[in-house]
PDB file of C-alpha atoms and ligand atoms in Angstrom:
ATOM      1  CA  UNK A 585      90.528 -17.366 460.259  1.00  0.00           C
ATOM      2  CA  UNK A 586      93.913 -16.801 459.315  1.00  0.00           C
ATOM      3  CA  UNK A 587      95.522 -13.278 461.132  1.00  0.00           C
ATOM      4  CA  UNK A 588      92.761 -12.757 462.351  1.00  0.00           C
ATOM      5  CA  UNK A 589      94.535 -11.866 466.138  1.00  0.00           C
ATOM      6  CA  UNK A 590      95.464  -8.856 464.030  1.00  0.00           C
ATOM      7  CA  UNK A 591      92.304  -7.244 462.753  1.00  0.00           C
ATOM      8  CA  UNK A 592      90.160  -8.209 466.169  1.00  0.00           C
ATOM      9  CA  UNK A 593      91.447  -7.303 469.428  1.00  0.00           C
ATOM     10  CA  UNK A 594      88.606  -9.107 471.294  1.00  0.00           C
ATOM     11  CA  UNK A 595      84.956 -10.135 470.570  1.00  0.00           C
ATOM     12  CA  UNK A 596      83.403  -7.776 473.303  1.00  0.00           C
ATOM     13  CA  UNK A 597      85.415  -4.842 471.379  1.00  0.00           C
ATOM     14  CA  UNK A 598      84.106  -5.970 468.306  1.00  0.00           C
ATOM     15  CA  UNK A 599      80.579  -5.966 469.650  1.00  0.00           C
ATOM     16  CA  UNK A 600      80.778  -2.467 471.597  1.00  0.00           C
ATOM     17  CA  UNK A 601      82.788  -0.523 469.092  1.00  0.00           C
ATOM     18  CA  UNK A 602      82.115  -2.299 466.056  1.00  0.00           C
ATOM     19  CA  UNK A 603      86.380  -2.451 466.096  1.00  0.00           C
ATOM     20  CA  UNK A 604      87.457  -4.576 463.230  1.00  0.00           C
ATOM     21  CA  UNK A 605      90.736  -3.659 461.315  1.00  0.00           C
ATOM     22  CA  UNK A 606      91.218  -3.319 457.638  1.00  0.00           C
ATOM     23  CA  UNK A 607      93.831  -5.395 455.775  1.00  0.00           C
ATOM     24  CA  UNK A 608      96.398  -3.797 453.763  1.00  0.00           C
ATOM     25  CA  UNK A 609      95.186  -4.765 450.398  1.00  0.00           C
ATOM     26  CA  UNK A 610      91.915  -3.224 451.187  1.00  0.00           C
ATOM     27  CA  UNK A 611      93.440   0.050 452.899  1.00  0.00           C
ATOM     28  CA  UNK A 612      95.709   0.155 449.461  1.00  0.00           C
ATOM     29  CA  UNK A 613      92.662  -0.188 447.102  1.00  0.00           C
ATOM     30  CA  UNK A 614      90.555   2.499 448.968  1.00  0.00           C
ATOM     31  CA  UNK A 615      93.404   4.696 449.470  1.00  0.00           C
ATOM     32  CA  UNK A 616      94.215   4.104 445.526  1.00  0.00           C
ATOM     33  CA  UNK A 617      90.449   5.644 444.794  1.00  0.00           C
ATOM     34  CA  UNK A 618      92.566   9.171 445.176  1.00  0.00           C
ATOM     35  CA  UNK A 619      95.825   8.299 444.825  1.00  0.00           C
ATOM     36  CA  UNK A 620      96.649  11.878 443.783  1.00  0.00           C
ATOM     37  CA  UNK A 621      95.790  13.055 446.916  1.00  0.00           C
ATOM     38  CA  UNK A 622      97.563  10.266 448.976  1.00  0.00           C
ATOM     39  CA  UNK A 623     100.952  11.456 447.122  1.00  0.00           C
ATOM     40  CA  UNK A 624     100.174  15.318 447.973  1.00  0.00           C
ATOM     41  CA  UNK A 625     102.526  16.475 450.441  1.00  0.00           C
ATOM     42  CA  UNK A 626      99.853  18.712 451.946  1.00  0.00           C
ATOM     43  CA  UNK A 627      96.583  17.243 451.459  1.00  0.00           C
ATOM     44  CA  UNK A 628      94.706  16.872 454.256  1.00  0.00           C
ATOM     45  CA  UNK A 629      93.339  13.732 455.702  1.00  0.00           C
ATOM     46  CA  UNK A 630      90.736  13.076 458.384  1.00  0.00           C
ATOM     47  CA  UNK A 631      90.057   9.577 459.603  1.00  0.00           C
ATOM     48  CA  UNK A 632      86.653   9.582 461.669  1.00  0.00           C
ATOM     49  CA  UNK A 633      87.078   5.842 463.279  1.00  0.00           C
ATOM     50  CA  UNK A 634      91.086   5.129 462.845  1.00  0.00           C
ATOM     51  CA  UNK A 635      91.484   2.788 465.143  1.00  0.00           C
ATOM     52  CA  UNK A 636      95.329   2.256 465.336  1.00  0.00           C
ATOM     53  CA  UNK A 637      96.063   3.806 462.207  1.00  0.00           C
ATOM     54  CA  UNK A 638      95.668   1.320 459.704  1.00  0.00           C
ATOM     55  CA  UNK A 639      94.525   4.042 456.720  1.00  0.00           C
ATOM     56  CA  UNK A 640      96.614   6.755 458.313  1.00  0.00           C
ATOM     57  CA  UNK A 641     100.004   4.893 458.228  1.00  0.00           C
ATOM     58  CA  UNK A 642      99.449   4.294 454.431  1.00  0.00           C
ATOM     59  CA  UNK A 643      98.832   7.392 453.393  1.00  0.00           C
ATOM     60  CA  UNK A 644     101.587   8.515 455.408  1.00  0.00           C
ATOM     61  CA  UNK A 645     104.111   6.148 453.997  1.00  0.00           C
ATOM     62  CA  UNK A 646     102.782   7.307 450.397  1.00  0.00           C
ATOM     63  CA  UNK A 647     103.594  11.206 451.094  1.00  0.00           C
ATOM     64  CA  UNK A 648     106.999  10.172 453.088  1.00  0.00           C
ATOM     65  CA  UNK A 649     107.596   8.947 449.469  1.00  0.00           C
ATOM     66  CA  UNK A 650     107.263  11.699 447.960  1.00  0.00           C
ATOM     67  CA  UNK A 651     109.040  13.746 450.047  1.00  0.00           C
ATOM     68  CA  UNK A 652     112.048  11.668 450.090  1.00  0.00           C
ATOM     69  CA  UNK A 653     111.687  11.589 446.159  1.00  0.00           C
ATOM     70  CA  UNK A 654     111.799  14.928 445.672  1.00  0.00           C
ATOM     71  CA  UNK A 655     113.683  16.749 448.910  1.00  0.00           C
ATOM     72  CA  UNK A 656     116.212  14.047 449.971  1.00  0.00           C
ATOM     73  CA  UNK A 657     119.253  15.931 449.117  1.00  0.00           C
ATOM     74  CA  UNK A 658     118.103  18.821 450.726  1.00  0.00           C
ATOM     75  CA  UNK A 659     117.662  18.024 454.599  1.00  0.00           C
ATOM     76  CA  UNK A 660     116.134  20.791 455.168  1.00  0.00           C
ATOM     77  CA  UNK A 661     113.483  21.181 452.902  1.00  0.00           C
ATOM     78  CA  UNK A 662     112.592  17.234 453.637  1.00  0.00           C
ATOM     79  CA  UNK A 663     112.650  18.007 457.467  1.00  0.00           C
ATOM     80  CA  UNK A 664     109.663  20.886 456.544  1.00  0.00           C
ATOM     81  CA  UNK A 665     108.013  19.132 453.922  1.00  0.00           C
ATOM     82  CA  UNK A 666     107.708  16.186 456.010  1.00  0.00           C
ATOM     83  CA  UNK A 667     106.129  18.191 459.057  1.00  0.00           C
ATOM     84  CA  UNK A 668     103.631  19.509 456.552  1.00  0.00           C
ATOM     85  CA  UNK A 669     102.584  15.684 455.913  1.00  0.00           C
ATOM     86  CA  UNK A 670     102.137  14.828 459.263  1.00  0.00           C
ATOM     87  CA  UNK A 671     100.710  18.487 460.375  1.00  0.00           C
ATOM     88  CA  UNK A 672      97.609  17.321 457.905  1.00  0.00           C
ATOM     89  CA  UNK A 673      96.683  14.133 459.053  1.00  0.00           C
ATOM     90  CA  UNK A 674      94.201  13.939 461.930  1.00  0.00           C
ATOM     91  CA  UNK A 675      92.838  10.990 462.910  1.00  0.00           C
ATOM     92  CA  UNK A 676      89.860  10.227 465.872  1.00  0.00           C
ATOM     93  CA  UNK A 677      88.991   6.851 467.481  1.00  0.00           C
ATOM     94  CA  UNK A 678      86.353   6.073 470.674  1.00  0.00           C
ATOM     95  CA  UNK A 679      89.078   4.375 472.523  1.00  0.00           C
ATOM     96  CA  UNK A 680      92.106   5.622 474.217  1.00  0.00           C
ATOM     97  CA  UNK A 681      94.218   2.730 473.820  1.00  0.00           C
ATOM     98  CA  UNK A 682      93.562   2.641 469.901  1.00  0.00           C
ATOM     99  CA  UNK A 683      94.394   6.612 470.105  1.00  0.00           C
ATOM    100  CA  UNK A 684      97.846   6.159 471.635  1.00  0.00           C
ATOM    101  CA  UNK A 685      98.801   3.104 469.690  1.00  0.00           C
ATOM    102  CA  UNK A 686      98.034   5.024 466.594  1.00  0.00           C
ATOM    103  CA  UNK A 687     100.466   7.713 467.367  1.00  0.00           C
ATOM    104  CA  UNK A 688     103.117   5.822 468.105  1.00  0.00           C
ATOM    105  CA  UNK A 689     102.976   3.793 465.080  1.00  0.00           C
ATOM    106  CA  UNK A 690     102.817   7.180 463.252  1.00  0.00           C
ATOM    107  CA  UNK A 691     105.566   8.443 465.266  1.00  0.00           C
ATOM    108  CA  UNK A 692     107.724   5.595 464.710  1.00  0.00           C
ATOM    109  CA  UNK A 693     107.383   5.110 460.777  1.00  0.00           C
ATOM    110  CA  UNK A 694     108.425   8.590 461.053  1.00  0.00           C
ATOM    111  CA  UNK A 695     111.834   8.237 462.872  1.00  0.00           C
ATOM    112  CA  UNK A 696     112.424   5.234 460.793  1.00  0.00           C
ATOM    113  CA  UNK A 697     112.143   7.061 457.657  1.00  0.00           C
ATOM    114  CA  UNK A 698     113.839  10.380 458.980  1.00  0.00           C
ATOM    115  CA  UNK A 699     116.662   8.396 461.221  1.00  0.00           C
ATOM    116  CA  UNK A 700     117.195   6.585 457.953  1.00  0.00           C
ATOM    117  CA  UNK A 701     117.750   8.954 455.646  1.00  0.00           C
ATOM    118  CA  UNK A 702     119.326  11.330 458.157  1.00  0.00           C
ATOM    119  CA  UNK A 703     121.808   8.912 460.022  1.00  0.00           C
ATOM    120  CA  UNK A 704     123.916  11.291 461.025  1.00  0.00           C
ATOM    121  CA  UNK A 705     122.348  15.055 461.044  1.00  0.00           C
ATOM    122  CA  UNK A 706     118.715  13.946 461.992  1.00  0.00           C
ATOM    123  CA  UNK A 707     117.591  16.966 464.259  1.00  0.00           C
ATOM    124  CA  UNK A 708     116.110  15.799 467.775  1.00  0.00           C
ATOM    125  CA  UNK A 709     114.181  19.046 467.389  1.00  0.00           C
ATOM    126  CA  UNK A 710     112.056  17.689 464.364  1.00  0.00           C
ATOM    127  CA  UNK A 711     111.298  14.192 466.302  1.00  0.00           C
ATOM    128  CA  UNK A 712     109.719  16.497 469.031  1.00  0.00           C
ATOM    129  CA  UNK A 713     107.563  18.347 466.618  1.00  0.00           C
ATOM    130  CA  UNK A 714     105.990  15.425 465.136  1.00  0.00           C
ATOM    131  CA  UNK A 715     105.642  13.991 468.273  1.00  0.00           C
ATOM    132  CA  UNK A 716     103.684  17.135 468.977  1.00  0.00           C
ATOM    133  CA  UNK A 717     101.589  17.170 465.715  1.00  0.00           C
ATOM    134  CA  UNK A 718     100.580  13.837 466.587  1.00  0.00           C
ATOM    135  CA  UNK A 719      99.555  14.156 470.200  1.00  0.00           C
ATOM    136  CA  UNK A 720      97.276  17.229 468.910  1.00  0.00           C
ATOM    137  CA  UNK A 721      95.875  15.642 465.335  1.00  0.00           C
ATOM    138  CA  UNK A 722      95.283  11.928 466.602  1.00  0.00           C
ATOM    139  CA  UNK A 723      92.478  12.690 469.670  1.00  0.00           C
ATOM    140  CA  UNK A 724      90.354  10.891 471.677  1.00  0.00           C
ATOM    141  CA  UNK A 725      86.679  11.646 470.659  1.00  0.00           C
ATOM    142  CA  UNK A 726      83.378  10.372 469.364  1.00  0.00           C
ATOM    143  CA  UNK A 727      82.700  10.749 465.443  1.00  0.00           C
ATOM    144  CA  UNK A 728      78.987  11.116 466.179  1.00  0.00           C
ATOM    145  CA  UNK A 729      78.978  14.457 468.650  1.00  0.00           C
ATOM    146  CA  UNK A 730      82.105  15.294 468.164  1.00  0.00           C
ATOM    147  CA  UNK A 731      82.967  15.866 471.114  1.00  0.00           C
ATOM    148  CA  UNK A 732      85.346  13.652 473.991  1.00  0.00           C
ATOM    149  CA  UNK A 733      83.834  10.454 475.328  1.00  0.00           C
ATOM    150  CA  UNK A 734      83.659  11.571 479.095  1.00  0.00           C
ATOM    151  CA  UNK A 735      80.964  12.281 482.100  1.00  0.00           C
ATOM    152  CA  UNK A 736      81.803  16.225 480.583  1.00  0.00           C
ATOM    153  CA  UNK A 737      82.228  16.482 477.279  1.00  0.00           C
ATOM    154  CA  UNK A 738      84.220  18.526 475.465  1.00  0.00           C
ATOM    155  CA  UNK A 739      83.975  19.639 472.184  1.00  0.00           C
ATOM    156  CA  UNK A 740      86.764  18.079 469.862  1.00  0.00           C
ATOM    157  CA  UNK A 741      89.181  21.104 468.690  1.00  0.00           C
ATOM    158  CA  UNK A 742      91.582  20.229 465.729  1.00  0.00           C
ATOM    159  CA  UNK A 743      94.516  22.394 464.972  1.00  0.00           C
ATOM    160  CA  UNK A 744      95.011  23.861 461.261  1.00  0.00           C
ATOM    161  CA  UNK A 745      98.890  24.304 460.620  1.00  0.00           C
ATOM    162  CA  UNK A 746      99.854  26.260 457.745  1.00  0.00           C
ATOM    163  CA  UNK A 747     103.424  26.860 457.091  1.00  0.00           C
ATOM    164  CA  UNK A 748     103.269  30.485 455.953  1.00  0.00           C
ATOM    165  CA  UNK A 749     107.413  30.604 455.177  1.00  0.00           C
ATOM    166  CA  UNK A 750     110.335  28.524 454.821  1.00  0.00           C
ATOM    167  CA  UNK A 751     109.930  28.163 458.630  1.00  0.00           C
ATOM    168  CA  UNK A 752     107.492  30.327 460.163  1.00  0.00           C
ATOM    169  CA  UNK A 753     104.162  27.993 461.378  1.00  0.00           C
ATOM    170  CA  UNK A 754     100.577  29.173 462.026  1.00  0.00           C
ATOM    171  CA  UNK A 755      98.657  27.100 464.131  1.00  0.00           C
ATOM    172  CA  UNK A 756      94.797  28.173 464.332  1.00  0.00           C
ATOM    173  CA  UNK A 757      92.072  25.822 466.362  1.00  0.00           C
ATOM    174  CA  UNK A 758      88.703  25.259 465.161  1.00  0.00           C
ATOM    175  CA  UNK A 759      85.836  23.011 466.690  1.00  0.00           C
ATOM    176  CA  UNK A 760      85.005  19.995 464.678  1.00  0.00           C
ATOM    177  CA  UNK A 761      81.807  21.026 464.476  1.00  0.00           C
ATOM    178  CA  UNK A 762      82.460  24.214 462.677  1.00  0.00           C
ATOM    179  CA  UNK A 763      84.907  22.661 460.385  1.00  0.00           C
ATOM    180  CA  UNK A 764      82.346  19.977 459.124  1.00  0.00           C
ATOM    181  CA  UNK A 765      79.486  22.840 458.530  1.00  0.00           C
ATOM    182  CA  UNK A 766      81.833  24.630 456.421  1.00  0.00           C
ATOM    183  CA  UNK A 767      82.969  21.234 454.434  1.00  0.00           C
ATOM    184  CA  UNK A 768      81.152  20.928 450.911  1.00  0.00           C
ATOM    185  CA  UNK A 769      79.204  17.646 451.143  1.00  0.00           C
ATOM    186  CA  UNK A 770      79.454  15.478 447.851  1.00  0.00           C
ATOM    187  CA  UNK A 771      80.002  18.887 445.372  1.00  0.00           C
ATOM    188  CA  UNK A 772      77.306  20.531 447.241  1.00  0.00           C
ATOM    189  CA  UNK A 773      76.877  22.584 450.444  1.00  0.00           C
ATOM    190  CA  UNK A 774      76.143  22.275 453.042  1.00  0.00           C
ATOM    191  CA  UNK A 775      73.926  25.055 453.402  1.00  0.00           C
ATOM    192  CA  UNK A 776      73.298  25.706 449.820  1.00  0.00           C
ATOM    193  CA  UNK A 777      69.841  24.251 450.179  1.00  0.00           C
ATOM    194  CA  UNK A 778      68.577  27.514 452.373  1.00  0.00           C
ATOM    195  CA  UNK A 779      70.417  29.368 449.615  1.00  0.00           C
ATOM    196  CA  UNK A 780      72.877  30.942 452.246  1.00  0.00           C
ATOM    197  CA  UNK A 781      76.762  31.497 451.322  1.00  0.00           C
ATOM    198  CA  UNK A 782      79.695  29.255 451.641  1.00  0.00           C
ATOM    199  CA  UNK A 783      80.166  28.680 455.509  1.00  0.00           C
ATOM    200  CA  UNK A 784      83.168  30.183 456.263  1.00  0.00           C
ATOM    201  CA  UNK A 785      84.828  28.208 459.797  1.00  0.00           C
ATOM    202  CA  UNK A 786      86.059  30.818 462.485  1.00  0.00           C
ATOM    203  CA  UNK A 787      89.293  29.632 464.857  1.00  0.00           C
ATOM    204  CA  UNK A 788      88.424  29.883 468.260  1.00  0.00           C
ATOM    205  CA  UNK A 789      91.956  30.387 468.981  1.00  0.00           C
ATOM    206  CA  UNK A 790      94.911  31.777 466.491  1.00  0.00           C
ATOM    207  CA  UNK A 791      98.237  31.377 467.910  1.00  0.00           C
ATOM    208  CA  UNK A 792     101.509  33.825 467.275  1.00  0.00           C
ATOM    209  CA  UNK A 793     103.908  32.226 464.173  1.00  0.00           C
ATOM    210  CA  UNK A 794     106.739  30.277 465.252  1.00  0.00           C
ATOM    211  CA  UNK A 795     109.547  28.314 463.802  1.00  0.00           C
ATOM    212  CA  UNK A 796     108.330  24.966 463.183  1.00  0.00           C
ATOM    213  CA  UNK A 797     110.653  23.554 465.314  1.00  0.00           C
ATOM    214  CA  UNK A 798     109.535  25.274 468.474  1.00  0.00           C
ATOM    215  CA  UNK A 799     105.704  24.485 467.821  1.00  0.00           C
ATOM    216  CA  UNK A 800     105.949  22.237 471.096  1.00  0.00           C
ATOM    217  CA  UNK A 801     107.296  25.154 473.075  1.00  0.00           C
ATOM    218  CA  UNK A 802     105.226  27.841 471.910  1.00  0.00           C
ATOM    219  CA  UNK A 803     101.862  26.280 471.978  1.00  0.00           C
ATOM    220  CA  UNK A 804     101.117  25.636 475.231  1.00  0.00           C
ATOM    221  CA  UNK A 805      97.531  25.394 475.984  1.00  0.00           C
TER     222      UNK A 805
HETATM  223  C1  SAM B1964      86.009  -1.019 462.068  1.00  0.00           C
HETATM  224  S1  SAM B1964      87.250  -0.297 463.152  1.00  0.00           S
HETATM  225  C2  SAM B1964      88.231   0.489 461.920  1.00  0.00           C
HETATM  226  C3  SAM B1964      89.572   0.974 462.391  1.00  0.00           C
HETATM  227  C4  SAM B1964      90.470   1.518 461.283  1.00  0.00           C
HETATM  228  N1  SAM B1964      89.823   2.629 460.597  1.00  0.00           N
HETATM  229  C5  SAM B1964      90.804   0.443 460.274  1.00  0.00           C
HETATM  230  O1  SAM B1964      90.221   0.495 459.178  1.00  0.00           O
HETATM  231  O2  SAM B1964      91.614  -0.437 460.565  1.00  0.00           O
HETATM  232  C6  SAM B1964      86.283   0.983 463.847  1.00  0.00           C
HETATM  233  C7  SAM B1964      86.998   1.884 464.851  1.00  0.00           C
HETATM  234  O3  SAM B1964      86.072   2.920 465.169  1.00  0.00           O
HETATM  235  C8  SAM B1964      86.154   3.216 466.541  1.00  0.00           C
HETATM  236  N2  SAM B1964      84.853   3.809 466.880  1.00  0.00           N
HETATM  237  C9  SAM B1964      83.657   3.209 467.082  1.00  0.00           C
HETATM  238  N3  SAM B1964      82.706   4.120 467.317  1.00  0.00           N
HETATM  239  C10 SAM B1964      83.302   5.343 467.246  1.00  0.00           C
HETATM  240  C11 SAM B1964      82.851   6.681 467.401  1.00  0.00           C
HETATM  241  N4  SAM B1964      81.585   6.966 467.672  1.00  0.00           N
HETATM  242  N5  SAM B1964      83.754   7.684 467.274  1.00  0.00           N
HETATM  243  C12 SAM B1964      85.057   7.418 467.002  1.00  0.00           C
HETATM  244  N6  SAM B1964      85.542   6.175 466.855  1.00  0.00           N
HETATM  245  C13 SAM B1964      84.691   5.146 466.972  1.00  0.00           C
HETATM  246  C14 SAM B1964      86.471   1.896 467.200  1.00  0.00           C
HETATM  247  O4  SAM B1964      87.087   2.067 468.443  1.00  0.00           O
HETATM  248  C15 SAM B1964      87.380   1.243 466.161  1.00  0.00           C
HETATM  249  O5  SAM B1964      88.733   1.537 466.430  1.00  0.00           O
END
């Protein structure tokens, strides 16, 4: 089949891990099912199985867009608009190898675009702090216990950051499993069938603001 290196790694992987890629034109169509959210700055995307990134690179490229539409002459707000695109992404795949090659593609369609439009007065500082939002939003987990693949699991924590001013960041964790018993499934509940009130998640661990640009620094586990 033609390409098809590209979309299977190797026959046992594809048998163990069910790891097949999706083509563009299929990511493109799917992701086109809510474009509106794809070209929202902020909206928040969580890709279960994401292999290397195939859906999250898209939708990244799609809110890069945006921001580069709207912010471009104003480095500044593109430099925090563009964290806020990456900050709500997350991604999870069963295999470390497909984890770390999905960062880095992540992280370098970001420098490309920000190098690019920023040839001379691109901030190190901001290359760091993706790099960061990446290493914490793309993890290593399974989809089914959410928790990590190892002899002890752990549960899988995702941080929420919400930029609260032109530069101040609040970072809040929350387990996996509590965010997806608070999530409304298909306009209805999940509890609503025991007739019990919107579930509302708890963090298990709120962190003090910071600039955006230090979230590497001060959010040391
Ligand atoms: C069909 S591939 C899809 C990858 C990517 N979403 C794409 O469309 O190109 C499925 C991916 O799910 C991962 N996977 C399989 N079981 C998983 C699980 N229980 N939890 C998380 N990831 C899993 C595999 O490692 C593989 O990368």
């Amino acid at each position: 089949m033609k390409n098809e290196q590209q979309f299977v790694k190797s026959k046992q992987r594809v048998a163990d891990h069910g790891e097949v890629f999706t083509q563009p034109r299929e990511v493109n169509a799917m992701l086109d099912l809510v474009k509106e959210e794809t070209e929202r700055i902020e909206s928040r995307f969580l890709e279960p199985a994401c292999g290397t990134g195939n859906f999250l690179v898209e939708i990244l490229r799609r809110k890069l867009a945006v921001v580069e539409r709207k912010y471009k002459n104003n480095q500044f707000d593109a430099e925090r608009y563009s964290f806020l695109a990456v900050s709500s992404m997350y991604g999870i795949d069963i295999l470390m190898d497909n984890v770390i090659e999905c960062r880095n593609r992540l992280l370098e369609q970001y420098t490309d675009w920000y190098t690019a439009l920023y040839k001379k007065t691109y901030k190190e500082e901001q290359l760091i702090a993706i790099e960061f939002l990446l290493h914490l939003n793309i993890l290593w987990g399974d989809a089914l216990t959410l928790e990590t693949p190892e002899a002890t699991p752990k549960p899988i924590i995702f941080s929420e950051w919400s930029l609260v001013s032109s530069t101040q960041v609040q970072r809040r964790d929350f387990t996996l499993d509590m965010l997806l018993r608070s999530q409304p499934m298909e306009g209805d509940n999940l509890f609503s069938d025991l007739g019990e009130e919107a579930f509302i998640p708890t963090p298990i661990r709120t962190y003090p603001l910071c600039h955006y640009l230090e979230v590497a620094n001060e959010s040391v586990h």
